[in-house]
Amino acid sequence: MPSTPVVPRPRRHGRTALLIVGAAALGLVAGTCGGYLVQADREPTKLPPLSQPTLPQAKGEGPEPLSAAQDRQVKTDGDLRKLLLKKPHGAKEADWVADDGWMDLAGYADSFTEPGEAYPDLVGEEFRRAAVTGWDVGSAYSVEIRLVQFRQEEDMAAEGSSDDGQYWAEKEDATDSWSVPGTGDGMAYVHTRPDTEPGYLPVYNAEAHAWRGDIAMEIWVWGDKPIAKKTITDLAKRQMEQL
């Protein structure tokens, strides 16, 4: 059974900034025109001499460049799948995860409850790529982990994606939540009321959402018994440490 999909809500966090930039640009044009008219009626002002006091220069060599292990951009611009948690010993690799471990834009949008609305939202948010893994721990529970990367040339889309996941998780009734250690604002959720459908066993769910840089992390856990707090928070903590 696939993980609980997330519905994107309208994201407006970039619109105010655009309006401010537009207003600033109009103010700059008006100020420039007014200043030009005033200056045109004035006598030319003599320019100061070009010679300036010599400024002291710092001595010694510059700082060493970061190693590949320390440079987060080098790390996340490589094979994103290598940053996913490894399947634990004894677990079975999930057959519902793509063999190559990637989700393209269409595939990721299709995991939302309203793919037709999610697709253009993700295009606007500069979706770059998503890496995914998952496994079954016997008959106890199943896990799916996604690392979703955005280009972020216009907006902090990874943070927005995490905020959306948290928003919808918190709207569900009978939900307990905890901070994910070491993430700042990352959150883990356990839904204590199972999903029920006629003809199917009840399914309990847990999820976690956090972000770092240009990557949003999503973790989904489900099983036929309530998911323990330690299960979801430990997964989230270890996955964020990988980033």
Tab-separated table of N, CA, C and O in Angstrom, residues 128-201:
chain	number	residue	atom	x	y	z
A	128	ARG	N	13.495	19.904	-8.953
A	128	ARG	CA	14.682	19.456	-9.677
A	128	ARG	C	14.698	17.941	-9.827
A	128	ARG	O	14.797	17.421	-10.935
A	129	ARG	N	14.587	17.221	-8.734
A	129	ARG	CA	14.613	15.765	-8.778
A	129	ARG	C	14.232	15.228	-7.400
A	129	ARG	O	14.212	15.972	-6.416
A	130	ALA	N	13.913	13.944	-7.342
A	130	ALA	CA	13.583	13.295	-6.071
A	130	ALA	C	14.165	11.889	-6.069
A	130	ALA	O	14.042	11.156	-7.054
A	131	ALA	N	14.821	11.548	-4.970
A	131	ALA	CA	15.346	10.194	-4.777
A	131	ALA	C	14.473	9.492	-3.747
A	131	ALA	O	14.003	10.121	-2.788
A	132	VAL	N	14.242	8.200	-3.935
A	132	VAL	CA	13.316	7.489	-3.056
A	132	VAL	C	13.841	6.094	-2.740
A	132	VAL	O	14.504	5.460	-3.564
A	133	THR	N	13.562	5.653	-1.543
A	133	THR	CA	13.862	4.280	-1.139
A	133	THR	C	12.759	3.803	-0.209
A	133	THR	O	11.953	4.609	0.293
A	134	GLY	N	12.701	2.517	0.031
A	134	GLY	CA	11.683	1.971	0.929
A	134	GLY	C	11.937	0.514	1.215
A	134	GLY	O	12.682	-0.164	0.494
A	135	TRP	N	11.352	0.050	2.304
A	135	TRP	CA	11.524	-1.356	2.689
A	135	TRP	C	10.385	-1.814	3.602
A	135	TRP	O	9.654	-0.997	4.168
A	136	ASP	N	10.243	-3.110	3.706
A	136	ASP	CA	9.271	-3.745	4.599
A	136	ASP	C	10.025	-4.418	5.730
A	136	ASP	O	10.973	-5.173	5.496
A	137	VAL	N	9.616	-4.145	6.968
A	137	VAL	CA	10.212	-4.795	8.139
A	137	VAL	C	9.277	-5.924	8.544
A	137	VAL	O	8.364	-5.752	9.367
A	138	GLY	N	9.487	-7.099	7.935
A	138	GLY	CA	8.604	-8.234	8.176
A	138	GLY	C	7.167	-7.851	7.882
A	138	GLY	O	6.874	-7.183	6.891
A	139	SER	N	6.277	-8.242	8.764
A	139	SER	CA	4.878	-7.841	8.638
A	139	SER	C	4.537	-6.720	9.605
A	139	SER	O	3.367	-6.348	9.742
A	140	ALA	N	5.565	-6.154	10.266
A	140	ALA	CA	5.325	-5.136	11.291
A	140	ALA	C	4.979	-3.787	10.686
A	140	ALA	O	3.968	-3.174	11.038
A	141	TYR	N	5.831	-3.295	9.792
A	141	TYR	CA	5.564	-1.990	9.190
A	141	TYR	C	6.407	-1.825	7.923
A	141	TYR	O	7.343	-2.584	7.672
A	142	SER	N	6.051	-0.810	7.141
A	142	SER	CA	6.773	-0.474	5.908
A	142	SER	C	7.227	0.977	5.983
A	142	SER	O	6.624	1.801	6.675
A	143	VAL	N	8.304	1.284	5.241
A	143	VAL	CA	8.919	2.611	5.272
A	143	VAL	C	9.118	3.121	3.851
A	143	VAL	O	9.503	2.349	2.959
A	144	GLU	N	8.853	4.390	3.648
A	144	GLU	CA	9.219	5.065	2.398
A	144	GLU	C	9.907	6.379	2.754
A	144	GLU	O	9.410	7.135	3.598
A	145	ILE	N	11.044	6.661	2.122
A	145	ILE	CA	11.791	7.894	2.352
A	145	ILE	C	12.023	8.583	1.014
A	145	ILE	O	12.450	7.952	0.052
A	146	ARG	N	11.752	9.873	0.985
A	146	ARG	CA	11.995	10.665	-0.219
A	146	ARG	C	12.871	11.860	0.123
A	146	ARG	O	12.675	12.525	1.144
A	147	LEU	N	13.823	12.141	-0.729
A	147	LEU	CA	14.597	13.381	-0.681
A	147	LEU	C	14.240	14.164	-1.933
A	147	LEU	O	14.547	13.734	-3.046
A	148	VAL	N	13.576	15.290	-1.758
A	148	VAL	CA	13.067	16.082	-2.875
A	148	VAL	C	13.904	17.352	-2.986
A	148	VAL	O	13.972	18.143	-2.045
A	149	GLN	N	14.541	17.540	-4.139
A	149	GLN	CA	15.460	18.667	-4.319
A	149	GLN	C	14.864	19.690	-5.273
A	149	GLN	O	14.270	19.343	-6.294
A	150	PHE	N	15.050	20.971	-4.926
A	150	PHE	CA	14.552	22.091	-5.727
A	150	PHE	C	15.728	22.957	-6.185
A	150	PHE	O	16.768	22.995	-5.534
A	151	ARG	N	15.538	23.673	-7.297
A	151	ARG	CA	16.614	24.525	-7.812
A	151	ARG	C	16.794	25.783	-6.954
A	151	ARG	O	17.910	26.294	-6.807
A	152	GLN	N	15.709	26.310	-6.445
A	152	GLN	CA	15.736	27.442	-5.519
A	152	GLN	C	16.430	28.682	-6.079
A	152	GLN	O	17.175	29.361	-5.390
A	153	GLU	N	16.162	28.969	-7.349
A	153	GLU	CA	16.683	30.198	-7.932
A	153	GLU	C	15.783	31.384	-7.589
A	153	GLU	O	16.221	32.532	-7.630
A	154	GLU	N	14.515	31.112	-7.265
A	154	GLU	CA	13.563	32.179	-6.984
A	154	GLU	C	13.025	32.135	-5.555
A	154	GLU	O	12.636	33.164	-5.017
A	155	ASP	N	13.004	30.965	-4.936
A	155	ASP	CA	12.313	30.840	-3.662
A	155	ASP	C	12.908	29.706	-2.837
A	155	ASP	O	13.592	28.830	-3.374
A	156	MET	N	12.633	29.710	-1.533
A	156	MET	CA	13.069	28.631	-0.637
A	156	MET	C	12.025	27.517	-0.673
A	156	MET	O	11.255	27.310	0.261
A	157	ALA	N	11.988	26.813	-1.795
A	157	ALA	CA	10.929	25.839	-2.018
A	157	ALA	C	11.043	24.625	-1.109
A	157	ALA	O	10.030	24.019	-0.754
A	158	ALA	N	12.259	24.227	-0.728
A	158	ALA	CA	12.416	23.069	0.151
A	158	ALA	C	11.764	23.336	1.504
A	158	ALA	O	11.075	22.478	2.056
A	159	GLU	N	11.975	24.515	2.035
A	159	GLU	CA	11.344	24.892	3.303
A	159	GLU	C	9.823	24.909	3.149
A	159	GLU	O	9.090	24.418	4.022
A	160	GLY	N	9.346	25.464	2.034
A	160	GLY	CA	7.906	25.506	1.799
A	160	GLY	C	7.299	24.122	1.680
A	160	GLY	O	6.202	23.872	2.177
A	161	SER	N	8.009	23.217	1.021
A	161	SER	CA	7.527	21.845	0.882
A	161	SER	C	7.399	21.171	2.242
A	161	SER	O	6.413	20.493	2.536
A	162	SER	N	8.402	21.368	3.099
A	162	SER	CA	8.355	20.807	4.451
A	162	SER	C	7.219	21.420	5.257
A	162	SER	O	6.501	20.712	5.974
A	163	ASP	N	7.038	22.724	5.125
A	163	ASP	CA	5.950	23.392	5.841
A	163	ASP	C	4.594	22.831	5.424
A	163	ASP	O	3.695	22.644	6.256
A	164	ASP	N	4.423	22.573	4.122
A	164	ASP	CA	3.161	22.019	3.638
A	164	ASP	C	2.898	20.638	4.230
A	164	ASP	O	1.782	20.325	4.651
A	165	GLY	N	3.947	19.801	4.244
A	165	GLY	CA	3.779	18.473	4.822
A	165	GLY	C	3.374	18.543	6.282
A	165	GLY	O	2.488	17.797	6.741
A	166	GLN	N	3.992	19.446	7.028
A	166	GLN	CA	3.655	19.608	8.439
A	166	GLN	C	2.245	20.162	8.606
A	166	GLN	O	1.500	19.749	9.506
A	167	TYR	N	1.872	21.076	7.740
A	167	TYR	CA	0.539	21.682	7.809
A	167	TYR	C	-0.557	20.618	7.718
A	167	TYR	O	-1.484	20.582	8.531
A	168	TRP	N	-0.432	19.746	6.723
A	168	TRP	CA	-1.474	18.742	6.528
A	168	TRP	C	-1.399	17.636	7.581
A	168	TRP	O	-2.430	17.094	7.982
A	169	ALA	N	-0.200	17.295	8.043
A	169	ALA	CA	-0.082	16.286	9.094
A	169	ALA	C	-0.774	16.757	10.371
A	169	ALA	O	-1.454	15.980	11.057
A	170	GLU	N	-0.613	18.034	10.688
A	170	GLU	CA	-1.194	18.573	11.919
A	170	GLU	C	-2.707	18.717	11.834
A	170	GLU	O	-3.382	18.803	12.873
A	171	LYS	N	-3.258	18.729	10.630
A	171	LYS	CA	-4.703	18.863	10.476
A	171	LYS	C	-5.439	17.555	10.743
A	171	LYS	O	-6.666	17.564	10.928
A	172	GLU	N	-4.724	16.449	10.743
A	172	GLU	CA	-5.384	15.171	10.990
A	172	GLU	C	-5.720	15.016	12.467
A	172	GLU	O	-4.923	15.369	13.340
A	173	ASP	N	-6.902	14.473	12.724
A	173	ASP	CA	-7.303	14.214	14.109
A	173	ASP	C	-6.461	13.086	14.698
A	173	ASP	O	-5.863	12.288	13.966
A	174	ALA	N	-6.448	13.008	16.017
A	174	ALA	CA	-5.760	11.937	16.740
A	174	ALA	C	-4.310	11.800	16.288
A	174	ALA	O	-3.857	10.738	15.872
A	175	THR	N	-3.571	12.915	16.366
A	175	THR	CA	-2.180	12.954	15.919
A	175	THR	C	-1.279	13.475	17.029
A	175	THR	O	-1.552	14.521	17.617
A	176	ASP	N	-0.220	12.744	17.308
A	176	ASP	CA	0.818	13.189	18.241
A	176	ASP	C	2.022	13.664	17.436
A	176	ASP	O	2.317	13.127	16.361
A	177	SER	N	2.740	14.660	17.956
A	177	SER	CA	3.869	15.209	17.204
A	177	SER	C	5.043	15.514	18.114
A	177	SER	O	4.875	15.774	19.315
A	178	TRP	N	6.253	15.472	17.517
A	178	TRP	CA	7.496	15.748	18.232
A	178	TRP	C	8.480	16.427	17.280
A	178	TRP	O	8.446	16.217	16.076
A	179	SER	N	9.363	17.229	17.844
A	179	SER	CA	10.448	17.812	17.049
A	179	SER	C	11.451	16.735	16.684
A	179	SER	O	11.690	15.807	17.471
A	180	VAL	N	12.038	16.855	15.504
A	180	VAL	CA	13.102	15.946	15.092
A	180	VAL	C	14.424	16.534	15.567
A	180	VAL	O	14.787	17.636	15.152
A	181	PRO	N	15.150	15.848	16.430
A	181	PRO	CA	16.400	16.402	16.982
A	181	PRO	C	17.385	16.809	15.889
A	181	PRO	O	17.564	16.108	14.895
A	182	GLY	N	17.993	17.984	16.086
A	182	GLY	CA	19.041	18.431	15.180
A	182	GLY	C	18.571	19.055	13.887
A	182	GLY	O	19.375	19.322	12.998
A	183	THR	N	17.249	19.323	13.750
A	183	THR	CA	16.741	19.847	12.478
A	183	THR	C	16.216	21.267	12.564
A	183	THR	O	15.868	21.854	11.554
A	184	GLY	N	16.129	21.828	13.732
A	184	GLY	CA	15.555	23.161	13.860
A	184	GLY	C	14.047	23.106	13.906
A	184	GLY	O	13.450	23.163	14.979
A	185	ASP	N	13.404	22.983	12.732
A	185	ASP	CA	11.939	22.977	12.699
A	185	ASP	C	11.364	21.687	12.112
A	185	ASP	O	10.183	21.637	11.760
A	186	GLY	N	12.163	20.634	12.005
A	186	GLY	CA	11.648	19.357	11.520
A	186	GLY	C	10.695	18.742	12.529
A	186	GLY	O	10.873	18.888	13.741
A	187	MET	N	9.660	18.047	12.017
A	187	MET	CA	8.645	17.466	12.886
A	187	MET	C	8.322	16.034	12.469
A	187	MET	O	8.359	15.691	11.288
A	188	ALA	N	7.995	15.216	13.481
A	188	ALA	CA	7.548	13.840	13.252
A	188	ALA	C	6.140	13.690	13.824
A	188	ALA	O	5.811	14.299	14.853
A	189	TYR	N	5.328	12.878	13.169
A	189	TYR	CA	3.924	12.731	13.548
A	189	TYR	C	3.543	11.259	13.589
A	189	TYR	O	3.933	10.483	12.704
A	190	VAL	N	2.752	10.905	14.584
A	190	VAL	CA	2.147	9.574	14.656
A	190	VAL	C	0.634	9.760	14.695
A	190	VAL	O	0.114	10.442	15.582
A	191	HIS	N	-0.049	9.183	13.723
A	191	HIS	CA	-1.505	9.255	13.666
A	191	HIS	C	-2.060	8.022	14.385
A	191	HIS	O	-1.887	6.890	13.916
A	192	THR	N	-2.678	8.253	15.523
A	192	THR	CA	-3.093	7.142	16.387
A	192	THR	C	-4.425	6.530	15.977
A	192	THR	O	-4.818	5.496	16.513
A	193	ARG	N	-5.130	7.166	15.063
A	193	ARG	CA	-6.375	6.602	14.548
A	193	ARG	C	-6.089	6.001	13.170
A	193	ARG	O	-5.597	6.693	12.279
A	194	PRO	N	-6.388	4.732	12.951
A	194	PRO	CA	-6.032	4.100	11.672
A	194	PRO	C	-6.933	4.539	10.534
A	194	PRO	O	-8.075	4.971	10.746
A	195	ASP	N	-6.402	4.431	9.313
A	195	ASP	CA	-7.212	4.601	8.117
A	195	ASP	C	-7.990	3.315	7.888
A	195	ASP	O	-7.428	2.212	7.961
A	196	THR	N	-9.269	3.439	7.615
A	196	THR	CA	-10.098	2.248	7.411
A	196	THR	C	-10.854	2.364	6.101
A	196	THR	O	-11.351	3.437	5.749
A	197	GLU	N	-10.901	1.260	5.375
A	197	GLU	CA	-11.682	1.155	4.148
A	197	GLU	C	-12.349	-0.207	4.135
A	197	GLU	O	-11.761	-1.203	4.586
A	198	PRO	N	-13.574	-0.282	3.625
A	198	PRO	CA	-14.272	-1.579	3.574
A	198	PRO	C	-13.455	-2.613	2.802
A	198	PRO	O	-12.930	-2.333	1.728
A	199	GLY	N	-13.307	-3.788	3.383
A	199	GLY	CA	-12.578	-4.869	2.733
A	199	GLY	C	-11.098	-4.866	2.997
A	199	GLY	O	-10.384	-5.742	2.504
A	200	TYR	N	-10.580	-3.873	3.763
A	200	TYR	CA	-9.149	-3.787	4.055
A	200	TYR	C	-8.936	-3.710	5.562
A	200	TYR	O	-9.786	-3.222	6.310
A	201	LEU	N	-7.778	-4.208	6.005
A	201	LEU	CA	-7.420	-4.096	7.408
A	201	LEU	C	-7.122	-2.627	7.751
A	201	LEU	O	-6.683	-1.870	6.889
